[in-house]
Short mmCIF file of C-alpha atoms in Angstrom, two decimals:
data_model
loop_
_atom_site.label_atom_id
_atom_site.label_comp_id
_atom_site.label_asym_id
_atom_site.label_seq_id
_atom_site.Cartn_x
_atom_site.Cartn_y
_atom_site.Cartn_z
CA UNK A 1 5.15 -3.83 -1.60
CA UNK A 2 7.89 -4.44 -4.41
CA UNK A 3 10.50 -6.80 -5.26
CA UNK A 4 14.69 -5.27 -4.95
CA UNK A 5 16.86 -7.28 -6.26
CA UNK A 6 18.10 -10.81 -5.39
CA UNK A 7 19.46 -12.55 -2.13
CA UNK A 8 22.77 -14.49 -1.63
CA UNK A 9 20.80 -17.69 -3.04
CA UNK A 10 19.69 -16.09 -5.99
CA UNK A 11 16.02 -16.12 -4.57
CA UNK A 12 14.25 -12.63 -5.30
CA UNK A 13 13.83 -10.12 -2.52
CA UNK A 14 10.54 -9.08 -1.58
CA UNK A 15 9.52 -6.20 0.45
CA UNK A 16 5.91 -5.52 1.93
CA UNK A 17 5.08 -2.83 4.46
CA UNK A 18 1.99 -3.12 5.74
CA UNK A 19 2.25 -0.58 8.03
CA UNK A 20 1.96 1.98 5.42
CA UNK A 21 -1.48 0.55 4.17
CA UNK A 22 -5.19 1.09 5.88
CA UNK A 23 -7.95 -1.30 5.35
CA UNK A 24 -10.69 1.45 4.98
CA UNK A 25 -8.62 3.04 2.12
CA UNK A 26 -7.92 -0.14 0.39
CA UNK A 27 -11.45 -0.45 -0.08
CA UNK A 28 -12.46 2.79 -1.20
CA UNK A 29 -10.61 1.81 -4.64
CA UNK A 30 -11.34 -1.78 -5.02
CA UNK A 31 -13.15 -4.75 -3.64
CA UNK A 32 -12.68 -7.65 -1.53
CA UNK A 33 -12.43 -10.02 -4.59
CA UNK A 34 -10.08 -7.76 -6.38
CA UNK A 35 -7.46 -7.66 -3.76
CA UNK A 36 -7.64 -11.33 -3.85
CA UNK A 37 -7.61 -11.13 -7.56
CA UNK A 38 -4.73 -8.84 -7.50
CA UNK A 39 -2.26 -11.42 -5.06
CA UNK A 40 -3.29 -14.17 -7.82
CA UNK A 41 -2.38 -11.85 -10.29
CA UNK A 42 0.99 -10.64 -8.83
CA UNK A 43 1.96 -14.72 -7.83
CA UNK A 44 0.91 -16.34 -11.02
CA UNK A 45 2.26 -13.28 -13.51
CA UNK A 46 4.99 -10.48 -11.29
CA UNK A 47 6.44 -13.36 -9.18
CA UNK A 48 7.03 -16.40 -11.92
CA UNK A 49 8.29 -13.84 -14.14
CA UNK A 50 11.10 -12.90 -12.25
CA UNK A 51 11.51 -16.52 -11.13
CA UNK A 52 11.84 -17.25 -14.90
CA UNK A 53 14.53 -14.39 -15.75
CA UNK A 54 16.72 -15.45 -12.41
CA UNK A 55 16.97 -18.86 -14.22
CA UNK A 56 17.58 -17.41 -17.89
CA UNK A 57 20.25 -15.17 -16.13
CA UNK A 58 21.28 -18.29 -14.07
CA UNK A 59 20.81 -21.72 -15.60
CA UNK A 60 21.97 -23.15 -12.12
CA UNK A 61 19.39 -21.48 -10.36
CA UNK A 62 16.85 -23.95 -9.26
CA UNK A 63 14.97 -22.70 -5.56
CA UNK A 64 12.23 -21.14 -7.10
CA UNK A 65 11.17 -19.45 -3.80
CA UNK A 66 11.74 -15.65 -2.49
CA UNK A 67 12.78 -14.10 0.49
CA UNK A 68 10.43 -11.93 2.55
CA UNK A 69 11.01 -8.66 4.50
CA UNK A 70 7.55 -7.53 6.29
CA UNK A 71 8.16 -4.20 7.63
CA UNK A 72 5.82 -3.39 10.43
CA UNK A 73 7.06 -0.20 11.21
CA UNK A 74 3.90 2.08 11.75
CA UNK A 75 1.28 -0.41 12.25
CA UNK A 76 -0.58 0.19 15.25
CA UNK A 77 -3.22 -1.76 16.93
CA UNK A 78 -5.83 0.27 15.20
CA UNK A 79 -5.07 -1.79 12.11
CA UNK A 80 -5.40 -4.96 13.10
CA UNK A 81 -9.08 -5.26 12.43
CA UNK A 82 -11.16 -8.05 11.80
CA UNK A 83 -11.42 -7.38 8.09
CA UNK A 84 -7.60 -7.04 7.90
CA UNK A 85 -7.36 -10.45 9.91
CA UNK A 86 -10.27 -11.79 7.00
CA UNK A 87 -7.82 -10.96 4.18
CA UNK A 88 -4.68 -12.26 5.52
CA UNK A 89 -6.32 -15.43 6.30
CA UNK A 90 -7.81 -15.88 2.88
CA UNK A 91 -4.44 -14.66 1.43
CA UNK A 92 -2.46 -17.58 3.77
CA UNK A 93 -5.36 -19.88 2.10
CA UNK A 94 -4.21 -19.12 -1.48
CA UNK A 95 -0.67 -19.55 -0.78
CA UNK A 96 -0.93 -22.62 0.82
CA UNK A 97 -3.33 -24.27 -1.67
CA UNK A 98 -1.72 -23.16 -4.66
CA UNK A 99 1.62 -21.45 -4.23
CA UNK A 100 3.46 -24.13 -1.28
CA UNK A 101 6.89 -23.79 -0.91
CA UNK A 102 7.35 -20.46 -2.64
CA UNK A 103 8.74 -18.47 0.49
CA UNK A 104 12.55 -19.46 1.47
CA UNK A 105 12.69 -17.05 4.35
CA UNK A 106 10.91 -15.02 6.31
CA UNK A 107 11.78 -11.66 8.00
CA UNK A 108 9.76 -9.71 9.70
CA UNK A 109 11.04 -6.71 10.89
CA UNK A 110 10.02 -3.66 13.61
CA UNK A 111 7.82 -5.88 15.26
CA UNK A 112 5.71 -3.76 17.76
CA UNK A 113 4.87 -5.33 21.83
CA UNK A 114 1.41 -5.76 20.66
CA UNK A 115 1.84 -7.93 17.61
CA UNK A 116 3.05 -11.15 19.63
CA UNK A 117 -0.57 -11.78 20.53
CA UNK A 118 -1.39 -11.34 16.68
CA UNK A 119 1.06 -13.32 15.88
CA UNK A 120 -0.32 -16.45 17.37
CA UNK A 121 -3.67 -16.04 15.67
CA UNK A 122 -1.99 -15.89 12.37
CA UNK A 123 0.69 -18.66 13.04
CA UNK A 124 -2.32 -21.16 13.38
CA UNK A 125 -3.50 -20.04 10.16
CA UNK A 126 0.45 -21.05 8.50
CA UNK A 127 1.74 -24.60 7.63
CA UNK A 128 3.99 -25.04 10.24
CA UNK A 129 7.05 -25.86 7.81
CA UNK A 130 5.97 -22.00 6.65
CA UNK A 131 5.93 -21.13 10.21
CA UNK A 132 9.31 -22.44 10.54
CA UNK A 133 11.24 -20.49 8.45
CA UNK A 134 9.36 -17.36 9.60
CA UNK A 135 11.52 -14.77 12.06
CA UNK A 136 10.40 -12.10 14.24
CA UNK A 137 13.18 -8.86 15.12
CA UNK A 138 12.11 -5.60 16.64
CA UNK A 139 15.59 -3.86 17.33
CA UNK A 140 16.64 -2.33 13.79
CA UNK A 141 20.50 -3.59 14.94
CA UNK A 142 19.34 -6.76 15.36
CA UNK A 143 17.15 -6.63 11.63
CA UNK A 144 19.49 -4.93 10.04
CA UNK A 145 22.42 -7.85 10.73
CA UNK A 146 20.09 -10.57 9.81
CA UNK A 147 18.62 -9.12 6.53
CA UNK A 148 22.71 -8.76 5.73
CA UNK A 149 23.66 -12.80 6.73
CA UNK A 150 20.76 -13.01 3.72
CA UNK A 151 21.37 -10.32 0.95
CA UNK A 152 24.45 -8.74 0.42
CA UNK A 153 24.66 -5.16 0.55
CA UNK A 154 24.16 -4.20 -3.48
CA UNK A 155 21.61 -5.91 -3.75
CA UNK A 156 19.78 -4.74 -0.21
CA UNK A 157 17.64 -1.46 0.02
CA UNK A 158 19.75 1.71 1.57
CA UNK A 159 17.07 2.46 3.90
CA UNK A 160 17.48 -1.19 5.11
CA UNK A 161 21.32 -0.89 5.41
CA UNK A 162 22.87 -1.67 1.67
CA UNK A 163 23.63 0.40 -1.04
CA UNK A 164 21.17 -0.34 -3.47
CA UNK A 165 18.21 1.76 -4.66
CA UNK A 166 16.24 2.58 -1.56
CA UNK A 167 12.35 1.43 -1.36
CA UNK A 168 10.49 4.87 -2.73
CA UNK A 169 12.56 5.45 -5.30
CA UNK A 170 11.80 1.92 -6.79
CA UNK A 171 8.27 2.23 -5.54
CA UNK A 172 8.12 5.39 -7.88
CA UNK A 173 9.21 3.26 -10.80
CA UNK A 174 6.01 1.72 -10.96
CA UNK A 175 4.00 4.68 -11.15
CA UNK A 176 1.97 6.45 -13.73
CA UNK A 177 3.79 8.19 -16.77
CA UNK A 178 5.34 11.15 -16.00
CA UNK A 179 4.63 11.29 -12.01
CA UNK A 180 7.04 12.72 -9.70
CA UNK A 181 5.44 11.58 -6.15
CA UNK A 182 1.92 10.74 -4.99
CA UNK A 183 0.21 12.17 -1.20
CA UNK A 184 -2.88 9.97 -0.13
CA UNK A 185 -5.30 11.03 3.05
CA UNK A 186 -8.19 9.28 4.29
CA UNK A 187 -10.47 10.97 5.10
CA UNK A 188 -13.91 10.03 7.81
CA UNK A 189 -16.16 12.90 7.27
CA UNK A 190 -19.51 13.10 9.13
CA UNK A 191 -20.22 17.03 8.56
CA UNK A 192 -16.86 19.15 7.47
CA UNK A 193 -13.39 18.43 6.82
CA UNK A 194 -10.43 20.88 5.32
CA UNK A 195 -6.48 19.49 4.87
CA UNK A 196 -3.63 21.68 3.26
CA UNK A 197 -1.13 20.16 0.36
CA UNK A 198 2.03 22.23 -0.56
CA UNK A 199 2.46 22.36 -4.84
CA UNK A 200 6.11 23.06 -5.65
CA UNK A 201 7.11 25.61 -7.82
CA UNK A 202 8.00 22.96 -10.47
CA UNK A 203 5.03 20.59 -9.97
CA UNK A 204 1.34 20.44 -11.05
CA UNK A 205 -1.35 18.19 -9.24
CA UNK A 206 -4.20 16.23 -10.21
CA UNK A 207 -7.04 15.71 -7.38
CA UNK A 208 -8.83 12.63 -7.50
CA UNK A 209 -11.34 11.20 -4.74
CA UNK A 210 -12.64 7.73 -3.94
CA UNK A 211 -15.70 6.75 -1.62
CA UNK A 212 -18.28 4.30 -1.32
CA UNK A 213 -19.89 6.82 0.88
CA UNK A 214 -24.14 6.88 -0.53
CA UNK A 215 -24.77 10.09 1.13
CA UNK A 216 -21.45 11.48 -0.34
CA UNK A 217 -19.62 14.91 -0.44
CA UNK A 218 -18.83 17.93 -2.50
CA UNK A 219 -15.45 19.28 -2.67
CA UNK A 220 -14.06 21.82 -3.11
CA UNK A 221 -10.34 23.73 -3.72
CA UNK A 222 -9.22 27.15 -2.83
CA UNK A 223 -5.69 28.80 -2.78
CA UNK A 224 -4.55 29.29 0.97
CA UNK A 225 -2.15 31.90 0.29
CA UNK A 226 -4.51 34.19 -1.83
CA UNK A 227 -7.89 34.78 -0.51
CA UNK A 228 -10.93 34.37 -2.43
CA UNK A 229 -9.13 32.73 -4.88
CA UNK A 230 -11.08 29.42 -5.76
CA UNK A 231 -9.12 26.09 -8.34
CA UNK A 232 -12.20 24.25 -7.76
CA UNK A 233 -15.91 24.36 -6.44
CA UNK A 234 -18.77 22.19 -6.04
CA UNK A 235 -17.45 18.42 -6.93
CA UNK A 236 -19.80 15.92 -5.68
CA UNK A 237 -18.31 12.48 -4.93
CA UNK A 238 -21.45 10.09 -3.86
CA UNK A 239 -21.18 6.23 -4.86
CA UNK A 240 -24.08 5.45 -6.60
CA UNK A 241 -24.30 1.90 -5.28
CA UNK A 242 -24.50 -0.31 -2.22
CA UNK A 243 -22.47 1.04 0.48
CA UNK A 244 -22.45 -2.35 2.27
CA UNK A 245 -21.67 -4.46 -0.49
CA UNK A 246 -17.96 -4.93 -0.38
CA UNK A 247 -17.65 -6.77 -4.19
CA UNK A 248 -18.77 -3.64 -5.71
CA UNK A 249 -16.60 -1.36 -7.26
CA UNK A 250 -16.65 1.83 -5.36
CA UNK A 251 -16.69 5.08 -7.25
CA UNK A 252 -13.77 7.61 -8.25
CA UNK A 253 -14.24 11.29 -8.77
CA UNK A 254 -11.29 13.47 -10.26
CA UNK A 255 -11.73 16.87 -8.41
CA UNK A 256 -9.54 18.57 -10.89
CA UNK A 257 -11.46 17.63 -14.25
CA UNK A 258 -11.03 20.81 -15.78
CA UNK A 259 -7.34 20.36 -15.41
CA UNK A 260 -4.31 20.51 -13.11
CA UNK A 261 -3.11 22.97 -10.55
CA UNK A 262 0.18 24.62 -10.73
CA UNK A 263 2.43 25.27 -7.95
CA UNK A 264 3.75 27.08 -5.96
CA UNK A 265 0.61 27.16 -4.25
CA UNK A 266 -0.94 26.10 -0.81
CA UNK A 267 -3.90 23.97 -2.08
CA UNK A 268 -6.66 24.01 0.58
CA UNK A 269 -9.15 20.94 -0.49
CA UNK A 270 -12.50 21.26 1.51
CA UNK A 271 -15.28 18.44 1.62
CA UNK A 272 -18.74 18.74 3.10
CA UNK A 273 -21.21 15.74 3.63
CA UNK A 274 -24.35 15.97 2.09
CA UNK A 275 -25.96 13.59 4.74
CA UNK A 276 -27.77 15.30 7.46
CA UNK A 277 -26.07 16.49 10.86
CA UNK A 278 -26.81 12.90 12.65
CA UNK A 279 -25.99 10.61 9.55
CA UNK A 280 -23.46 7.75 9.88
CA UNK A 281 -19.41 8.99 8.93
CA UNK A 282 -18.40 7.99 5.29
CA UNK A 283 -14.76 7.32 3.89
CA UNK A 284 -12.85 9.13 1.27
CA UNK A 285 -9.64 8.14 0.03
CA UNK A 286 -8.15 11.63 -1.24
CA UNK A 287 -5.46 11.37 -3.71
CA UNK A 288 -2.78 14.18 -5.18
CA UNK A 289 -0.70 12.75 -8.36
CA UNK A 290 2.12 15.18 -8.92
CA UNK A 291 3.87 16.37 -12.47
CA UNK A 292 6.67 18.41 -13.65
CA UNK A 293 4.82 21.64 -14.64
CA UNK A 294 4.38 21.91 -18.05
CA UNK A 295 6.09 24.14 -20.29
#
């Protein structure tokens, strides 16, 4: 999610795309209480910020609201899981106790078939003056038209038809110091699982891992392209606390500890469970930070 720039009424634009998040990973790097701590955080800090500096650059500016673009492109049913449901709920709660009136418009955009029926459970959940000003488009014609009626084209996203910075490159913005992109995979491992990541010629990578997974994993990195050739071996990532308690923090392990891994190369990062053959499948969020090679 981010905010890009400002619509015709001078309310601030802000894009979320929850298709492009997963539950399960979310909470291998935080807790239930922090991502509630983090939308407080974001509404009472981010948001009145730039509320603040759109009336310092405009002293006639007085809707202190924003406009909303929920992107649903690539959420699929799968998502749409009772914990998912929990959070926007509580979320809905928080906005309407302490944050009314704060939305001008809402779009919501790429609206799959199956959402309708999702739709109505969370509509119950929404004041229905919120409701009200909510819309729901599929066709990206359709989306596209609508989100321009509402922001003019410098100041709209070009990968949602303006001319303005498109969404990754501001995304990017907010990263850490000095990196160039970021690859996440989740993965479910019960016994064995191997994925391939490409390292540019230019680029350098930091592995980290994040689980609460009690029976946990060891990892392991070996150059595709060269055999026998071995970055990293025998990283365990086990969480040392209470798989099932979802306000603590779950634990982070950086695979690459004794320092990055230059490209080009075809990293091949290998995890197998320590549980037995029968155990229950754990979750690990997998995570590849990428740097300009050093000099």
């Amino acid at each position: 999610q981010l905010y890009s720039g400002n619509a015709k009424s001078g309310c601030p634009l802000f894009i979320s795309k929850p298709g492009k998040l997963s539950v399960d990973g979310m909470e291998c790097i935080t807790t239930l209480n922090g991502i509630y701590r983090y939308h407080w955080h974001v509404m009472m800090h981010d948001y009145a910020n730039r509320l603040v500096a759109n009336k310092k650059a405009n002293p006639e500016f007085t809707r202190f609201q924003c406009v909303c673009v929920l992107d649903l492109d690539g959420l699929s049913a799968s998502n749409i899981t009772k914990r998912a449901l929990n959070i926007i709920q509580k979320q809905t709660e928080i906005d309407s106790l302490c944050f009314p009136e704060t939305m001008e418009r809402m779009v919501v955009i790429n609206v799959p078939r199956f959402f309708a029926l999702t739709w109505r459970l969370i509509k119950g959940w929404i004041d229905p003056r919120t409701a009200g000003k909510i819309e729901l488009i599929s066709g990206r014609k359709q989306w596209e038209a609508r989100l321009k009626e509402l922001v003019d084209i410098d100041q709209l996203p070009s990968d949602y038809g303006g001319k303005s910075e498109d969404t990754d490159t501001t995304l990017m913005k907010t990263a850490p110091s000095g990196m160039i992109r970021q690859t996440t995979d989740l993965w479910h491992l019960s016994a064995h699982h191997t994925h391939t990541f490409e390292v540019g010629a230019d680029e350098e990578v930091d592995v980290l891992v994040y689980t609460r997974g009690t029976s946990g994993a060891t990892f392991s990195i070996a150059d595709k392209d060269h055999k026998g050739k071995t970055f990293v071996e025998g990283v365990d990532a086990v969480h040392k606390g209470k798989a099932d308690d979802e306000n603590e923090t779950p634990t982070s392990v950086k695979i690459t500890s004794s320092g990055r891994i230059s490209g080009p190369s075809h990293i091949k990062i290998k995890a197998d469970s320590k549980s037995g053959r029968f155990a229950k499948t754990e979750t690990y969020l997998v995570v590849l930070n990428f740097y300009p090679k050093s000099a």
